[in-house]
Tab-separated table of C-alpha atoms in Angstrom:
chain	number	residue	atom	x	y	z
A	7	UNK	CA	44.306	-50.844	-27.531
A	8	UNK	CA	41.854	-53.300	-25.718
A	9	UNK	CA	41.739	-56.285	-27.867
A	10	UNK	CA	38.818	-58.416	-25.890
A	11	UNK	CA	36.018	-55.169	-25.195
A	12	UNK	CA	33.218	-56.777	-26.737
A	13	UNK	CA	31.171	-58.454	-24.525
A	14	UNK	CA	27.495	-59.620	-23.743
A	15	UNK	CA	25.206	-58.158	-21.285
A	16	UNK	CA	22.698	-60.496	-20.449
A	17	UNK	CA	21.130	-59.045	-17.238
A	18	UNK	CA	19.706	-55.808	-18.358
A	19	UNK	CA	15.570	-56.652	-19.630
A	20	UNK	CA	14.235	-55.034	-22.487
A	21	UNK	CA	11.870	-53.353	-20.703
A	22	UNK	CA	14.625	-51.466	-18.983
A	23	UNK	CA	16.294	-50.805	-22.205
A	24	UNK	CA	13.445	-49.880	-23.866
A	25	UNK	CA	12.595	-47.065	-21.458
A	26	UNK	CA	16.154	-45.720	-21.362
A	27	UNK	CA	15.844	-45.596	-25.442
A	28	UNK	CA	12.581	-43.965	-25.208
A	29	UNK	CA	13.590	-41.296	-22.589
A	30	UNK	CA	16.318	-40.369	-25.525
A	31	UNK	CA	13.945	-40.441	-28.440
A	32	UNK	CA	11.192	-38.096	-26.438
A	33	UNK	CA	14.482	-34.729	-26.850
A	34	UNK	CA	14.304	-35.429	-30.393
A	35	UNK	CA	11.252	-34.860	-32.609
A	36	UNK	CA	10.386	-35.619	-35.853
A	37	UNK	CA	10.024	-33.753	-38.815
A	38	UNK	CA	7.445	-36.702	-40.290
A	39	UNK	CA	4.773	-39.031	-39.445
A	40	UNK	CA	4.573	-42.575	-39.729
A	41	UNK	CA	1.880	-42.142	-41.741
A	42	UNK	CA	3.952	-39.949	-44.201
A	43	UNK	CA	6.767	-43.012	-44.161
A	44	UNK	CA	3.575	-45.118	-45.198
A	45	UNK	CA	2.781	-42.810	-48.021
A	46	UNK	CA	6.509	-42.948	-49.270
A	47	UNK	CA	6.862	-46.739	-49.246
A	48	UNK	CA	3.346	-46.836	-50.984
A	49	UNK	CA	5.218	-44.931	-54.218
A	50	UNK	CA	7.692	-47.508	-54.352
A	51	UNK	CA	5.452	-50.412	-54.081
A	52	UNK	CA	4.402	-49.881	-57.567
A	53	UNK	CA	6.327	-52.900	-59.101
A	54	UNK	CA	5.764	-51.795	-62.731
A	55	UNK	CA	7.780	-49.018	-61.848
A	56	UNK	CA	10.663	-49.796	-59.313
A	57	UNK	CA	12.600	-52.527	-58.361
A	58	UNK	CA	13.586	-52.279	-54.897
A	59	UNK	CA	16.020	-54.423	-52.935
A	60	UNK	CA	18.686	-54.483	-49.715
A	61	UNK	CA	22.318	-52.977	-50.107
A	62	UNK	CA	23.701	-56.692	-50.525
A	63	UNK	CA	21.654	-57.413	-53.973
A	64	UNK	CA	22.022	-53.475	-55.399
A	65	UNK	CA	25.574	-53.151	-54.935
A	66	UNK	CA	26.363	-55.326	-58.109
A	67	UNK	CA	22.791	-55.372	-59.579
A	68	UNK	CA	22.483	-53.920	-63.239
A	69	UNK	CA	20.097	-51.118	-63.709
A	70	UNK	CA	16.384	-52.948	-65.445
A	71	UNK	CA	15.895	-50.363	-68.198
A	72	UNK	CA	12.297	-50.605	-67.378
A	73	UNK	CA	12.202	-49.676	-63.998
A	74	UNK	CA	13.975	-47.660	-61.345
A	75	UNK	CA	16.459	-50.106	-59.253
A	76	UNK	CA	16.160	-48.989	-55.557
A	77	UNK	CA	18.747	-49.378	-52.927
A	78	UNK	CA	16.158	-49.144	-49.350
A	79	UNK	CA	18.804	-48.002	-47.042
A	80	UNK	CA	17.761	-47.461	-43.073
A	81	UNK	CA	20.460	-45.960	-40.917
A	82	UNK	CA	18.798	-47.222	-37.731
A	83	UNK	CA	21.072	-45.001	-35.612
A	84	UNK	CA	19.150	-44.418	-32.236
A	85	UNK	CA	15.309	-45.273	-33.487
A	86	UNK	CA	15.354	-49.274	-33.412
A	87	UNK	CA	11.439	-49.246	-32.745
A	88	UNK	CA	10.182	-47.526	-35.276
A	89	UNK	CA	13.091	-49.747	-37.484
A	90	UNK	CA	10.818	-52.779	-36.783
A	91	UNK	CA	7.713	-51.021	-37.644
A	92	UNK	CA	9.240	-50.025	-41.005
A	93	UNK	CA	10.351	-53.122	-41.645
A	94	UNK	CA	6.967	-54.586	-41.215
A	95	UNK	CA	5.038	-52.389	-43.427
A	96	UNK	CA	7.954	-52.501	-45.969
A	97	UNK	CA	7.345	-56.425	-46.305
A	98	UNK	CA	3.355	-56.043	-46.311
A	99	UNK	CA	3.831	-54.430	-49.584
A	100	UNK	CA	6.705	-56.369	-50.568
A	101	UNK	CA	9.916	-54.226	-50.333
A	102	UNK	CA	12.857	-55.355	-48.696
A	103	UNK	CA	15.981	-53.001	-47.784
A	104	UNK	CA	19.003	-52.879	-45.498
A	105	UNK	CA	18.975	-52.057	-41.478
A	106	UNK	CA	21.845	-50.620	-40.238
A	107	UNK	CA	22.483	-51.218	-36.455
A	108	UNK	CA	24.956	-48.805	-34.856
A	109	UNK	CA	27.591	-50.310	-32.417
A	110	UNK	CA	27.691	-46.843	-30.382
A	111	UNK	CA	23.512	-46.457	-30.288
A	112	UNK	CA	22.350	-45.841	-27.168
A	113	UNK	CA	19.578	-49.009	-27.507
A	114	UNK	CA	22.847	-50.915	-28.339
A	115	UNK	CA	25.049	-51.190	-25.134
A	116	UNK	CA	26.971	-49.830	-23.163
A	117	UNK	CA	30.758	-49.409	-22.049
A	118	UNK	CA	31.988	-50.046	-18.684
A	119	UNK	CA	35.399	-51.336	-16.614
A	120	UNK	CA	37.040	-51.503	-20.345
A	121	UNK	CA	33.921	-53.548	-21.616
A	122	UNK	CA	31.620	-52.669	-24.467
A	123	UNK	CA	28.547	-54.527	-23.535
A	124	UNK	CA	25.856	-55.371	-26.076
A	125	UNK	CA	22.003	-55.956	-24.802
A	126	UNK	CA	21.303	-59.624	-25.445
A	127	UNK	CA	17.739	-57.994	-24.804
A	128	UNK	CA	17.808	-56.230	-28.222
A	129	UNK	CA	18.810	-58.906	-30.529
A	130	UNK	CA	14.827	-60.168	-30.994
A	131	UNK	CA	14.628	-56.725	-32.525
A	132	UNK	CA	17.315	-57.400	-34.987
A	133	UNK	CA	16.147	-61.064	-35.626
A	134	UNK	CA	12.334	-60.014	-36.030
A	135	UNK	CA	13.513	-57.607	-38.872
A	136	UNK	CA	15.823	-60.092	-40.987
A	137	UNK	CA	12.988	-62.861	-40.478
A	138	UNK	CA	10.957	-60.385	-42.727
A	139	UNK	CA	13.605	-60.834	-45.102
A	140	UNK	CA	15.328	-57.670	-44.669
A	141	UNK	CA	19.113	-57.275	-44.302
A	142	UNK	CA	20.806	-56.658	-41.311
A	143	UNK	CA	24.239	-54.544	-41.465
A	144	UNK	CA	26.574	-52.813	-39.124
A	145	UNK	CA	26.661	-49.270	-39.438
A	146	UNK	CA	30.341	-48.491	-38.568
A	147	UNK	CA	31.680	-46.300	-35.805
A	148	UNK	CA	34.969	-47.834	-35.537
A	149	UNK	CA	36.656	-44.054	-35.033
A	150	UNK	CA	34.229	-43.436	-31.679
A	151	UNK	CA	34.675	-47.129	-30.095
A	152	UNK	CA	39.196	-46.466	-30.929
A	153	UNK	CA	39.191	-42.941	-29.710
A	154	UNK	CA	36.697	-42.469	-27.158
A	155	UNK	CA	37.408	-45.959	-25.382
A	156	UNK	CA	40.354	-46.936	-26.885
A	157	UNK	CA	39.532	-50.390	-28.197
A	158	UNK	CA	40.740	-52.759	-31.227
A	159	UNK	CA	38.687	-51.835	-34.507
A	160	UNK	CA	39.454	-55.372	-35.754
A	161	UNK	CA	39.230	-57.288	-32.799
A	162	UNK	CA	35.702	-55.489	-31.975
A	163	UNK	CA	34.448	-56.027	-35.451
A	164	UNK	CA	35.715	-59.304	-35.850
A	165	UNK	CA	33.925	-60.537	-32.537
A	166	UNK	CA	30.950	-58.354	-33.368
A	167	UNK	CA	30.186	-60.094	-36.499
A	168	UNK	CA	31.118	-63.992	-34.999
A	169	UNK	CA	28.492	-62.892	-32.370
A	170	UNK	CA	25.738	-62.004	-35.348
A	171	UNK	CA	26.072	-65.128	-36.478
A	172	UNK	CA	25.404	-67.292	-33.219
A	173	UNK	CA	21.709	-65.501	-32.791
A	174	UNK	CA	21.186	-66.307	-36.772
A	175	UNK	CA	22.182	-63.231	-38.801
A	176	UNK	CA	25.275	-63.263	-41.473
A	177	UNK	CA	26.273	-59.633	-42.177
A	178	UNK	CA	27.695	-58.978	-45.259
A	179	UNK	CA	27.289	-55.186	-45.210
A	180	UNK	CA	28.650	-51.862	-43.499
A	181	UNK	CA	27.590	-48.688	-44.017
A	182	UNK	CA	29.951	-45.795	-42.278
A	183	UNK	CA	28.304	-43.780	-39.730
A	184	UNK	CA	29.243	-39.553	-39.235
A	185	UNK	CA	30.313	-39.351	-36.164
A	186	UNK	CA	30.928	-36.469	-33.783
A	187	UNK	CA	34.477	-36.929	-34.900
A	188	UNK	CA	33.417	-35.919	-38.084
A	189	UNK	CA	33.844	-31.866	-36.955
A	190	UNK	CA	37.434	-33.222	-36.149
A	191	UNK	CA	38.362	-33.976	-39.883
A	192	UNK	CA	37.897	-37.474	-39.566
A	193	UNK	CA	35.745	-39.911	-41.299
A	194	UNK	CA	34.747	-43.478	-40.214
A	195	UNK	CA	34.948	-44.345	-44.299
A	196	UNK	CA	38.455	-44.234	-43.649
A	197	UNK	CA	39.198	-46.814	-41.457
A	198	UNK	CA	38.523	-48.648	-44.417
A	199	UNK	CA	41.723	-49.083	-47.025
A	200	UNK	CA	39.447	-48.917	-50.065
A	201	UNK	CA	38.830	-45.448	-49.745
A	202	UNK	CA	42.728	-44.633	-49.951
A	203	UNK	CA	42.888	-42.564	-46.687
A	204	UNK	CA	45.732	-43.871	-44.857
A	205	UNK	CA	47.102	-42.168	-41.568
A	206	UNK	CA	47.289	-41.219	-38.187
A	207	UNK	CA	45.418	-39.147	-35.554
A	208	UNK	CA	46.369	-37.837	-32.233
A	209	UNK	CA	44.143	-37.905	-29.562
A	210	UNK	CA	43.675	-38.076	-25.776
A	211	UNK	CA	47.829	-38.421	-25.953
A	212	UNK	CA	47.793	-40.920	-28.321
A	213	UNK	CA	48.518	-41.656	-31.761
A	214	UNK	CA	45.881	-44.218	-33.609
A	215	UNK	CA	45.870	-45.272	-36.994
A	216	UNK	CA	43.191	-45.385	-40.056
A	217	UNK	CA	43.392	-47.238	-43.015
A	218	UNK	CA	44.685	-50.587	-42.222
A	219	UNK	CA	41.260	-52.423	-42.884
A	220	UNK	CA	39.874	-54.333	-45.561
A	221	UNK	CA	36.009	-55.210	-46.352
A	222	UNK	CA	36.711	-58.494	-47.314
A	223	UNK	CA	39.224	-58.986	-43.919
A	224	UNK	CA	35.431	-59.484	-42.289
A	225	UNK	CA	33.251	-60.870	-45.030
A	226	UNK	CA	31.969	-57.287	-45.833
A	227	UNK	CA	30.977	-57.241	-49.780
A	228	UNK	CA	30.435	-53.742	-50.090
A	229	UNK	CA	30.487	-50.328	-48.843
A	230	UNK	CA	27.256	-47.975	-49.708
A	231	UNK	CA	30.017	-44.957	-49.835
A	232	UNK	CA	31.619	-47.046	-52.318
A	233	UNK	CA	29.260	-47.182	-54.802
A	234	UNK	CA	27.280	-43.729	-53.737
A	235	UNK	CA	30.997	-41.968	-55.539
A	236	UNK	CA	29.792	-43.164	-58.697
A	237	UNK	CA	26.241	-41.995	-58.338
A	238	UNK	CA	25.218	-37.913	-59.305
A	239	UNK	CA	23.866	-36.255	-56.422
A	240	UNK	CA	20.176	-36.558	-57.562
A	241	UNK	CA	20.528	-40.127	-57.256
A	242	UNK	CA	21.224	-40.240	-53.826
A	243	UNK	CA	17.893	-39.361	-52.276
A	244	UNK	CA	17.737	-38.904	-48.164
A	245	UNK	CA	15.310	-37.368	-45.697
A	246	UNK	CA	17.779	-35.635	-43.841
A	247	UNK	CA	16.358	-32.121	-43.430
A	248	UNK	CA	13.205	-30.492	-42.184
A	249	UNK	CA	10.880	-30.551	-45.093
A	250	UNK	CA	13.121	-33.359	-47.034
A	251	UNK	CA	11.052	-36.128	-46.338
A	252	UNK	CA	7.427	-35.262	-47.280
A	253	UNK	CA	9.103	-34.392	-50.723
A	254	UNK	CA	10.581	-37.598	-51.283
A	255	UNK	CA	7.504	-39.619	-53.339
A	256	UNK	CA	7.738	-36.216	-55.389
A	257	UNK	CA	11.018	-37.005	-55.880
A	258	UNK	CA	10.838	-40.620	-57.081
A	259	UNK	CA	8.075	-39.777	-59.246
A	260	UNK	CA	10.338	-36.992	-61.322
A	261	UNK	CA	12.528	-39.885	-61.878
A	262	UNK	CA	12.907	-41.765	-65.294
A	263	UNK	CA	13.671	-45.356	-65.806
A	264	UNK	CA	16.661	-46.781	-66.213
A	265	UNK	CA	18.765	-45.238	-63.538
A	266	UNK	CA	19.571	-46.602	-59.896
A	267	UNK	CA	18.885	-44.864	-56.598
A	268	UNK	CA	20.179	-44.851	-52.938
A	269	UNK	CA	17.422	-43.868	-50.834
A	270	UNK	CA	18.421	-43.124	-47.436
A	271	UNK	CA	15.812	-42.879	-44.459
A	272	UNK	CA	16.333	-42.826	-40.564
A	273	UNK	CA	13.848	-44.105	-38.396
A	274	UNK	CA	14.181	-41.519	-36.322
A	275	UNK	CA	13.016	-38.913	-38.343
A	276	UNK	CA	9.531	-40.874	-39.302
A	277	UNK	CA	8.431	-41.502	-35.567
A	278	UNK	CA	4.988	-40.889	-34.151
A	279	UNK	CA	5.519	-41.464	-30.200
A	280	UNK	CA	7.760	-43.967	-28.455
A	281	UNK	CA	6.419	-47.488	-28.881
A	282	UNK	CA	6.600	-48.919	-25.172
A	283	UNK	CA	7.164	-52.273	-25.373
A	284	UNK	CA	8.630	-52.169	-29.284
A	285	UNK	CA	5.969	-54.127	-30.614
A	286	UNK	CA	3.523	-51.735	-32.423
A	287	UNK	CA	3.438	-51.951	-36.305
């Protein structure tokens, strides 16, 4: 497997990335408003009532028996625009939570001539959003970058993460994306040893391995998957689904103090239009 993929494009503008993001937002609409992502982040900005706070502070935070503890989780998958305008009305009312950038987005890079190129372009994006004092992770897709372009998990993360920390951002969280591979059995959890799935997998002709990873190998203090096994199903809140969104203040307010919640959102699915120039909050 390649060992030295990752790499920095530097060339590309953001203009020209931004309209090749946009192009692939406009096939996929949403199934809420902004304005309804304004509404939900309005319910939890009620202090006297929940606690809210990024990945890296819930994962060993006790529960406040007067309050709901909130993990803010974003999976930013393909939507980093309407991340930043998230982000920006999250810290207006004083919530903070966890972006998670996705090495395989199409806003991310690109691969070519055995390279995985990141946009330099895009890291403003990523900087604006921990400057509000949000948390920047990687959301892993370590199965697509070894089977679809055959390259190092640990080399790539390893350089991914040294390159984080020259623009200014210290990542101390992954969050496993689902794949396509996903429909093939696999699971990009696994590529992790701490979730005791250990093995290989043929494909394209050849045999890769799964397992052989450790968080703390990169720094990484915790794993959302991790901690979501000892959580009940009704306290793992997401807006994945057509109507799921508009129902989640509903949801929060049914809650009782005392107990600690994952609440999952993707950009994506709170969009209005394409911002053009990623700027509008």
């Amino acid at each position: 497997m390649n060992t030295e993929a990752f790499a920095i494009d530097r060339e590309t503008s953001f203009d020209r990335c931004a309209a090749k993001t946009g192009t692939w937002l406009q096939d996929f609409p949403s199934h809420n408003s902004f304005a309804d992502y304004l509404r939900l982040i309005d319910e939890l900005a009620d202090a006297s009532r929940y606690r809210v706070m990024p990945g890296k502070e819930f994962y060993n935070a006790p529960a406040d028996p007067e309050r709901i503890t909130v993990f803010l989780r974003h999976d930013i998958d393909n939507d980093p625009f309407t991340a930043l305008r998230m982000a920006h009305a999250e810290a207006e009312r004083g919530l903070h939570g966890t972006y998670y950038v996705l090495p395989t987005g199409v806003y991310y890079g690109f691969f070519r001539n055995g390279k995985y190129y990141r946009y330099a372009c895009m890291d403003w994006i990523y900087q604006a959003i921990a400057s509000l004092g949000h948390e920047i992770g990687v959301h892993n897709d370590l199965l697509t970058l070894m089977l679809e372009y055959d390259i190092d998990p640990a080399s790539f993360q390893a350089q991914e993460l040294r390159y984080y920390k020259e623009i200014g951002i210290t990542v101390r969280g992954v969050c496993s994306h689902g794949s396509r591979f996903n429909a093939l059995g696999l699971n990009n959890t696994w590529m992790y040893s701490e979730f005791g799935r250990k093995g290989n997998f043929v494909y394209g002709g050849k045999t890769y391995g799964y397992g052989e990873l450790t968080l703390p190998q990169f720094g990484f203090l915790y794993e959302p998957y991790l901690f979501a096994r000892d959580m009940s199903k009704e306290h793992r809140l997401s807006d994945i689904g057509p109507d799921r969104g508009s129902k989640l203040p509903s949801c929060l307010k049914a809650f009782e103090p005392g107990i600690k919640i994952m609440l999952l959102t993707h950009p994506i699915h709170w969009k209005d239009q394409h911002p053009k120039n990623g700027n509008e909050s």
